[in-house]
Amino acid sequence: MLAYIVRRVLFSLLVLFFLSVAVFYIVALAGNPLAELRQNPQITGADLDRIAAIYGLDQPLYVQYGIWMRDMIFYGDFGISFRQRTEVTSIIADRIWPTVMLIGSSLILGLALGIPLGIYSAIKQYSTLDKTVTFLSFVGFSTPVFLLGLILQLVFAIYLADLLGYRIFPVSGMDTGSTLELLRSLALPVTALAVTSVAVYSRFQRSAMLDVLAADYLRTARAKGLSRKVVYLKHALRNALIPIVTIVALELVTLLAGAIVVETVFSWPGMGFLLIQSLNQGDYNVARAIIMIIGVLTVLFNLLADLLYSVVDPRVSYN
Amino acid sequence: MPQPQYPGPAGGETGQVRGRTQREIIWTRFKRHKLALVCAVILLVLYVAAFVGPWLAPYGFAEQNFTAINEAPSAEHPMGTDRLGRDQFSRVLYGGQVSLLVGLGAGVGSTVIGAAIGIFSGYFGRWVDTAGAGFTDFVIALPFLPVLIVLGAVFTFSPQIIALVLAALLWPTVARLVRAQVLTLRESEFVQAARSIGVSSFRIMLRHILPNVVGVMVVQATLVTGIAIISESILSFLGLGIQPPTPSWGNMLQDARTAMRELPWLTIFPSIMIITTVICVNFLGDGLRDALDPKAVE
C-alpha cells in the first residue's frame, strides 16, 4: 500500500512538472509582456532593457522558468502582472473566496439532491420516478454547462424579471450587499454548475445501492424480519455510500473546470472568470498562475480519489 | 465470427431456421433501442444538412443585409437575423458544419490513437504496456479544460486543428477500455492457436484482436464525438476557439450574449442544435453499446 501511495504521488508530481513546463513555454509563445510598453514613444530602448533586466525578462526562458517555479513553490509568489502592475498573488487572493463559495455550494446542492434521488431510484427500480430520473440525468450529462447557464440566465433572470416586473435573480455578478442578495446572485450559477453533479451522483448512488440490495446479507436482514426502513437505511445505505466518497473527489475536478465556464457566463468574480479575462487581455502571468492552481487541485483531487478508493473499501487491495 | 448457415427460409416448411449473421444480430438488438434509432436518424439528418447545407443555405454565413437587421424568425429568415442582418438559419447550417466536423474528427481520431495504443500495450505487455499505460494515465491526469483554454488562447485554431487537439487529449478512455479487452483476448484460444501456427504478431493484432475490439471502439468514437462537440462549443463560446466571422454553434452563442433579451432567437437556435446533437450522440452510443455487447443475452 505504501509503495502504491509513493508511486502515485511521484507520478502526480511528474504530471505537474510537465504541466508547468508546458504552460510556461506555451504562454511565453503568446508574446512579450513588455510589448505594450514598446509602443509607448516616451520609453526608449534603454528603458526597456532596464525594465526587462529588473523583471528577469532578459534571461533565457529556462532561467525564467526556474525562477518562476522557485518563487511559486518556496514563496507562494506568482510574479508580477504587467497589465495591472501589481502582484499576481494579490490579484488572485480576492478571487479565491467567490470560487470556493460557488463550487462548495454546488457540491452540497449536488449531494443533497443526487444521493436521495439515487437511493429512491434504486429502491423503486423501474418505477416512473426511476425512469424520469434516468432520463433527466441523461439530459443533464448531455447539456454543456455554459448552455445551461445561458438558458437559466435567459429564463430566470431576464424573462422572469420582465414577467414579474421585479428582478429576483440578477443576470450576472456577485451581490454582497446582504446575505439574501448574495444567495440570490448565487442561485443561478450554482444551479447551472450543480445539474451535472446531481446527474452524476444520482446515477452512481443508484447503481451502488442496487449492488448492495442484491447482496446476501440484505436478504438475511429482511428474512429476520427487520423493517424496510432499517434494512434500507442501516444495512444498505451505509455500504452504498462508500463508493460515493471517491466520486466526490472526482466530481470536484469537474466542478473546477465547470466553474471556469459558469463564472464567465455569470461574470462571477472568481478565479475562472479571471482566467478568461486575463487571457483575453494578454495578462499572461495571471493566467499562468491560475492554470497552475487549477492544475495542482485537479491532480490532487485525482490522487485523493485514487487513494480513497482503496482506503474506504477494504476489498480493494493493491498488494 | 462466421455463423453456421442452414438452407431454407426462416421457419420454413422444413422447420429449419437459418442462422443469423453477426450483423443481423447486432441490427436486431439495435432496433429494439427505439430512442437510439430515432437519434441515429436525427444525427444523419443533421450531418447531411450541415454538409449539403452550404448549397441549401439561402444566404452566405457572413452575408450582411442592413435592410433586415435584428429580425425575429419569419418565413424569410426562419431563425431570424442578427444586428448585422445576417441570416441565422444559414449561419446555423454553416456553424453546424464546423461543430459537427470537429466532433466527428475528434471522435474518430481519438479512437484510432486510443485503439492503437491500447492494442499495442495490451498485446505486447511488459515494457510496452508500462510505457503505454503510463502514458495513458499521464494524459488522463492533465486538467483537460485548462489545457485546452491555454492552447486556444495562444494559438489560432482552425476547425481541423481543434479536432486534432481534442483527439490528442481525449484518446485515453478508449485506450484503457481497449487495453483491458486485449488483455483477455491475448490469452484466448483462438489467438494462441494463431500464434502456434506462426502467425506474426502484427497480423494477429490486425486480424484476430482488432475485429474483437471494434465494438468498444465504435461506442467510444460516438461518445467522444459528443464530448468533442461540447468542448469545441465551450472553447468557441469563450472566444478561444473558432474565430468569427466563421460561425460555429459555440461562437454564435457568444455573439448572442450582447442582446439576449432583445434577440433571444440568437441564443435559442444554436442552443437547441447543440443540446439535440449531444443528447442524440449519447443515446446512439448507449444503443450501440447494448447492440455491440458480445455478452448480451437475447
Coordinates of C-alpha atoms in Angstrom, one line a residue, chain B residues 6-290:
Chain B
Y6 CA -28.7 -23.6 -42.8
P7 CA -30.6 -23.7 -46.1
G8 CA -34.3 -22.7 -46.2
P9 CA -36.2 -19.7 -45.1
A10 CA -36.7 -18.8 -41.5
G11 CA -39.4 -21.0 -40.0
G12 CA -40.0 -22.5 -43.4
E13 CA -41.6 -25.9 -44.3
T14 CA -38.6 -27.8 -43.4
G15 CA -38.8 -26.4 -39.9
Q16 CA -35.1 -25.4 -40.1
V17 CA -34.1 -22.0 -39.0
R18 CA -31.4 -20.0 -40.9
G19 CA -28.7 -18.9 -38.6
R20 CA -28.4 -15.2 -38.3
T21 CA -25.2 -13.4 -39.2
Q22 CA -23.4 -11.2 -36.7
R23 CA -24.6 -8.2 -38.5
E24 CA -28.2 -9.2 -38.3
I25 CA -27.9 -9.9 -34.5
I26 CA -26.5 -6.5 -33.9
W27 CA -29.1 -4.8 -36.1
T28 CA -31.9 -6.7 -34.3
R29 CA -30.6 -5.6 -30.9
F30 CA -30.0 -2.1 -32.0
K31 CA -33.6 -1.8 -33.5
R32 CA -35.0 -2.6 -30.1
H33 CA -33.5 0.6 -28.7
K34 CA -36.1 2.9 -30.2
L35 CA -34.6 6.1 -28.8
A36 CA -31.2 5.3 -30.3
L37 CA -32.8 4.6 -33.6
V38 CA -34.6 7.9 -33.7
C39 CA -31.4 9.6 -32.6
A40 CA -29.4 7.9 -35.4
V41 CA -31.9 9.3 -37.9
I42 CA -31.8 12.8 -36.4
L43 CA -28.0 12.8 -36.4
L44 CA -27.9 11.6 -40.0
V45 CA -30.3 14.4 -41.0
L46 CA -28.1 16.9 -39.1
Y47 CA -24.9 15.7 -40.7
V48 CA -26.4 15.7 -44.2
A49 CA -27.9 19.1 -43.6
A50 CA -24.6 20.5 -42.3
F51 CA -22.6 19.2 -45.3
V52 CA -25.2 19.9 -48.0
G53 CA -26.3 23.0 -46.1
P54 CA -23.9 25.5 -47.7
W55 CA -25.7 24.7 -51.0
L56 CA -29.1 24.9 -49.4
A57 CA -28.4 27.9 -47.3
P58 CA -30.4 30.9 -48.6
Y59 CA -27.6 33.3 -47.7
G60 CA -23.8 33.3 -47.0
F61 CA -22.7 33.0 -43.4
A62 CA -21.1 36.5 -43.5
E63 CA -23.6 38.0 -45.9
Q64 CA -24.9 41.2 -44.3
N65 CA -28.2 42.8 -45.2
F66 CA -28.7 46.1 -43.5
T67 CA -32.4 46.3 -44.5
A68 CA -33.1 43.3 -42.4
I69 CA -31.3 43.6 -39.1
N70 CA -32.5 42.2 -35.7
E71 CA -35.4 40.5 -37.3
A72 CA -37.4 37.9 -35.4
P73 CA -37.9 34.5 -37.1
S74 CA -40.1 34.7 -40.1
A75 CA -40.7 32.8 -43.4
E76 CA -37.9 34.9 -45.0
H77 CA -35.5 34.2 -42.1
P78 CA -36.6 31.0 -40.3
M79 CA -34.2 31.7 -37.4
G80 CA -34.2 35.4 -37.5
T81 CA -31.3 37.8 -38.2
D82 CA -28.6 39.4 -36.1
R83 CA -27.6 43.1 -35.8
L84 CA -25.6 42.8 -39.0
G85 CA -28.6 41.4 -40.8
R86 CA -27.0 38.0 -41.2
D87 CA -29.4 35.2 -41.7
Q88 CA -29.2 32.9 -38.7
F89 CA -30.6 29.8 -40.4
S90 CA -27.7 30.0 -42.9
R91 CA -25.2 30.6 -40.1
V92 CA -26.6 27.6 -38.1
L93 CA -26.1 25.4 -41.1
Y94 CA -22.5 26.6 -41.7
G95 CA -21.8 26.6 -38.0
G96 CA -23.1 23.0 -37.8
Q97 CA -20.6 22.0 -40.4
V98 CA -17.8 23.3 -38.2
S99 CA -19.2 21.9 -35.0
L100 CA -20.1 18.5 -36.4
L101 CA -16.9 18.1 -38.3
V102 CA -14.8 18.9 -35.2
G103 CA -16.9 16.4 -33.2
L104 CA -16.6 13.6 -35.8
G105 CA -13.0 14.3 -36.5
A106 CA -12.1 14.2 -32.8
G107 CA -14.2 11.1 -32.2
V108 CA -12.6 9.1 -35.0
G109 CA -9.1 10.5 -34.3
S110 CA -9.1 9.8 -30.6
T111 CA -10.5 6.3 -31.2
V112 CA -7.8 5.4 -33.7
I113 CA -5.0 6.7 -31.4
G114 CA -6.6 5.1 -28.4
A115 CA -7.1 1.8 -30.1
A116 CA -3.6 1.7 -31.4
I117 CA -2.0 2.4 -28.0
G118 CA -4.5 0.1 -26.2
I119 CA -3.9 -2.8 -28.6
F120 CA -0.1 -2.5 -28.6
S121 CA 0.3 -2.2 -24.8
G122 CA -2.3 -4.9 -24.1
Y123 CA -0.9 -7.3 -26.6
F124 CA 2.8 -7.0 -26.0
G125 CA 2.6 -6.4 -22.3
R126 CA 5.9 -5.9 -20.3
W127 CA 7.7 -2.7 -21.0
V128 CA 5.4 -1.7 -23.9
D129 CA 2.5 -1.9 -21.5
T130 CA 4.3 0.0 -18.8
A131 CA 5.0 2.8 -21.3
G132 CA 1.6 2.7 -23.0
A133 CA -0.5 2.5 -19.8
G134 CA 1.8 5.0 -18.1
F135 CA 1.3 7.5 -21.0
T136 CA -2.4 6.9 -20.9
D137 CA -2.5 7.7 -17.2
F138 CA -0.4 10.7 -17.8
V139 CA -2.7 12.3 -20.4
I140 CA -5.8 11.5 -18.4
A141 CA -4.3 13.2 -15.4
L142 CA -3.9 16.5 -17.2
P143 CA -6.5 19.1 -16.5
F144 CA -8.4 18.9 -19.8
L145 CA -10.3 22.2 -20.0
P146 CA -7.5 24.5 -18.6
V147 CA -5.0 22.9 -21.1
L148 CA -7.5 23.4 -23.9
I149 CA -8.1 27.0 -22.9
V150 CA -4.4 27.9 -22.8
L151 CA -3.8 26.4 -26.2
G152 CA -6.9 28.2 -27.6
A153 CA -5.7 31.5 -26.2
V154 CA -2.2 31.3 -27.6
F155 CA -2.8 29.7 -31.0
T156 CA -5.4 30.5 -33.5
F157 CA -7.3 27.3 -34.2
S158 CA -8.8 26.1 -37.5
P159 CA -11.6 23.5 -37.2
Q160 CA -9.1 20.8 -38.3
I161 CA -6.6 21.8 -35.6
I162 CA -9.2 21.8 -32.9
A163 CA -10.3 18.3 -33.9
L164 CA -6.7 17.2 -33.7
V165 CA -6.0 18.8 -30.3
L166 CA -9.2 17.3 -28.9
A167 CA -8.3 13.9 -30.4
A168 CA -4.9 14.2 -28.8
L169 CA -6.4 14.9 -25.3
L170 CA -9.4 12.5 -25.4
W171 CA -7.9 9.2 -26.5
P172 CA -7.0 7.8 -23.0
T173 CA -10.5 6.4 -22.2
V174 CA -10.5 4.5 -25.5
A175 CA -7.0 3.2 -24.8
R176 CA -7.9 2.0 -21.3
L177 CA -11.0 0.1 -22.5
V178 CA -9.3 -1.4 -25.5
R179 CA -6.3 -2.5 -23.4
A180 CA -8.5 -4.2 -20.9
Q181 CA -10.2 -6.2 -23.6
V182 CA -6.9 -7.1 -25.3
L183 CA -5.5 -8.4 -22.1
T184 CA -8.2 -11.1 -22.0
L185 CA -8.2 -11.6 -25.8
R186 CA -4.4 -12.2 -25.8
E187 CA -4.9 -15.3 -23.6
S188 CA -7.9 -16.7 -25.6
E189 CA -7.6 -19.9 -27.5
F190 CA -8.0 -18.6 -31.0
V191 CA -5.1 -16.2 -30.5
Q192 CA -2.9 -18.9 -29.1
A193 CA -3.9 -21.1 -32.0
A194 CA -2.9 -18.4 -34.4
R195 CA 0.4 -17.9 -32.6
S196 CA 1.1 -21.6 -32.6
I197 CA 0.9 -21.9 -36.4
G198 CA 3.4 -19.0 -36.7
V199 CA 1.1 -16.0 -37.5
S200 CA 3.1 -12.8 -37.0
S201 CA 2.2 -10.5 -34.0
F202 CA 1.2 -7.7 -36.4
R203 CA -1.2 -10.0 -38.3
I204 CA -2.7 -11.4 -35.1
M205 CA -3.4 -7.9 -33.8
L206 CA -4.9 -6.8 -37.1
R207 CA -7.0 -10.0 -38.0
H208 CA -7.8 -11.5 -34.6
I209 CA -7.6 -8.8 -32.0
L210 CA -8.9 -5.7 -33.8
P211 CA -12.2 -7.2 -35.0
N212 CA -13.0 -8.1 -31.4
V213 CA -12.5 -4.6 -30.1
V214 CA -14.3 -2.8 -32.9
G215 CA -17.4 -2.8 -30.8
V216 CA -15.8 -0.8 -28.0
M217 CA -14.2 1.5 -30.5
V218 CA -17.5 2.3 -32.2
V219 CA -19.2 3.1 -28.9
Q220 CA -16.3 5.2 -27.7
A221 CA -16.0 7.1 -31.0
T222 CA -19.6 8.0 -30.6
L223 CA -19.3 9.2 -27.0
V224 CA -16.1 11.1 -27.7
T225 CA -17.8 12.9 -30.6
G226 CA -20.3 14.2 -28.0
I227 CA -17.6 15.3 -25.6
A228 CA -15.7 17.0 -28.5
I229 CA -18.8 18.9 -29.7
I230 CA -19.3 20.2 -26.2
S231 CA -15.6 21.1 -25.8
E232 CA -15.5 23.0 -29.1
S233 CA -18.6 24.9 -28.2
I234 CA -17.2 25.8 -24.8
L235 CA -13.9 27.0 -26.3
S236 CA -15.6 29.0 -29.1
F237 CA -18.1 30.4 -26.6
L238 CA -15.2 31.7 -24.5
G239 CA -13.7 33.3 -27.6
L240 CA -10.8 31.0 -27.7
G241 CA -11.9 28.5 -30.4
I242 CA -13.3 29.1 -33.9
Q243 CA -12.9 32.8 -34.6
P244 CA -15.5 35.0 -36.3
P245 CA -16.7 35.5 -39.0
T246 CA -16.5 31.7 -39.4
P247 CA -19.6 30.6 -37.4
S248 CA -19.7 27.6 -35.1
W249 CA -22.5 27.0 -32.7
G250 CA -20.3 28.0 -29.8
N251 CA -19.2 31.4 -31.1
M252 CA -22.7 32.1 -32.3
L253 CA -23.8 31.8 -28.7
Q254 CA -21.0 34.2 -27.6
D255 CA -22.2 36.6 -30.3
A256 CA -25.7 36.4 -29.0
R257 CA -24.9 37.4 -25.4
T258 CA -24.8 41.1 -26.1
A259 CA -28.6 41.1 -26.8
M260 CA -30.1 38.2 -25.0
R261 CA -33.3 39.9 -24.1
E262 CA -33.9 41.7 -27.4
L263 CA -32.8 39.0 -29.8
P264 CA -33.4 35.7 -27.9
W265 CA -33.6 33.7 -31.2
L266 CA -29.8 34.2 -31.5
T267 CA -29.4 32.2 -28.3
I268 CA -32.2 29.7 -28.7
F269 CA -31.5 28.1 -32.0
P270 CA -27.8 27.3 -31.6
S271 CA -28.6 26.1 -28.1
I272 CA -31.2 23.7 -29.4
M273 CA -28.8 22.4 -32.1
I274 CA -26.0 21.7 -29.5
I275 CA -28.3 20.0 -27.0
T276 CA -30.1 18.0 -29.6
T277 CA -26.9 16.8 -31.2
V278 CA -25.2 15.9 -27.9
I279 CA -28.2 14.1 -26.5
C280 CA -28.6 12.1 -29.7
V281 CA -24.9 11.2 -29.8
N282 CA -25.1 9.9 -26.3
F283 CA -28.3 7.9 -26.8
L284 CA -26.8 6.5 -30.0
G285 CA -23.7 5.5 -28.0
D286 CA -26.0 3.9 -25.4
G287 CA -27.9 1.9 -28.1
L288 CA -24.7 0.8 -29.8
R289 CA -23.2 -0.3 -26.5
D290 CA -26.2 -2.6 -25.9

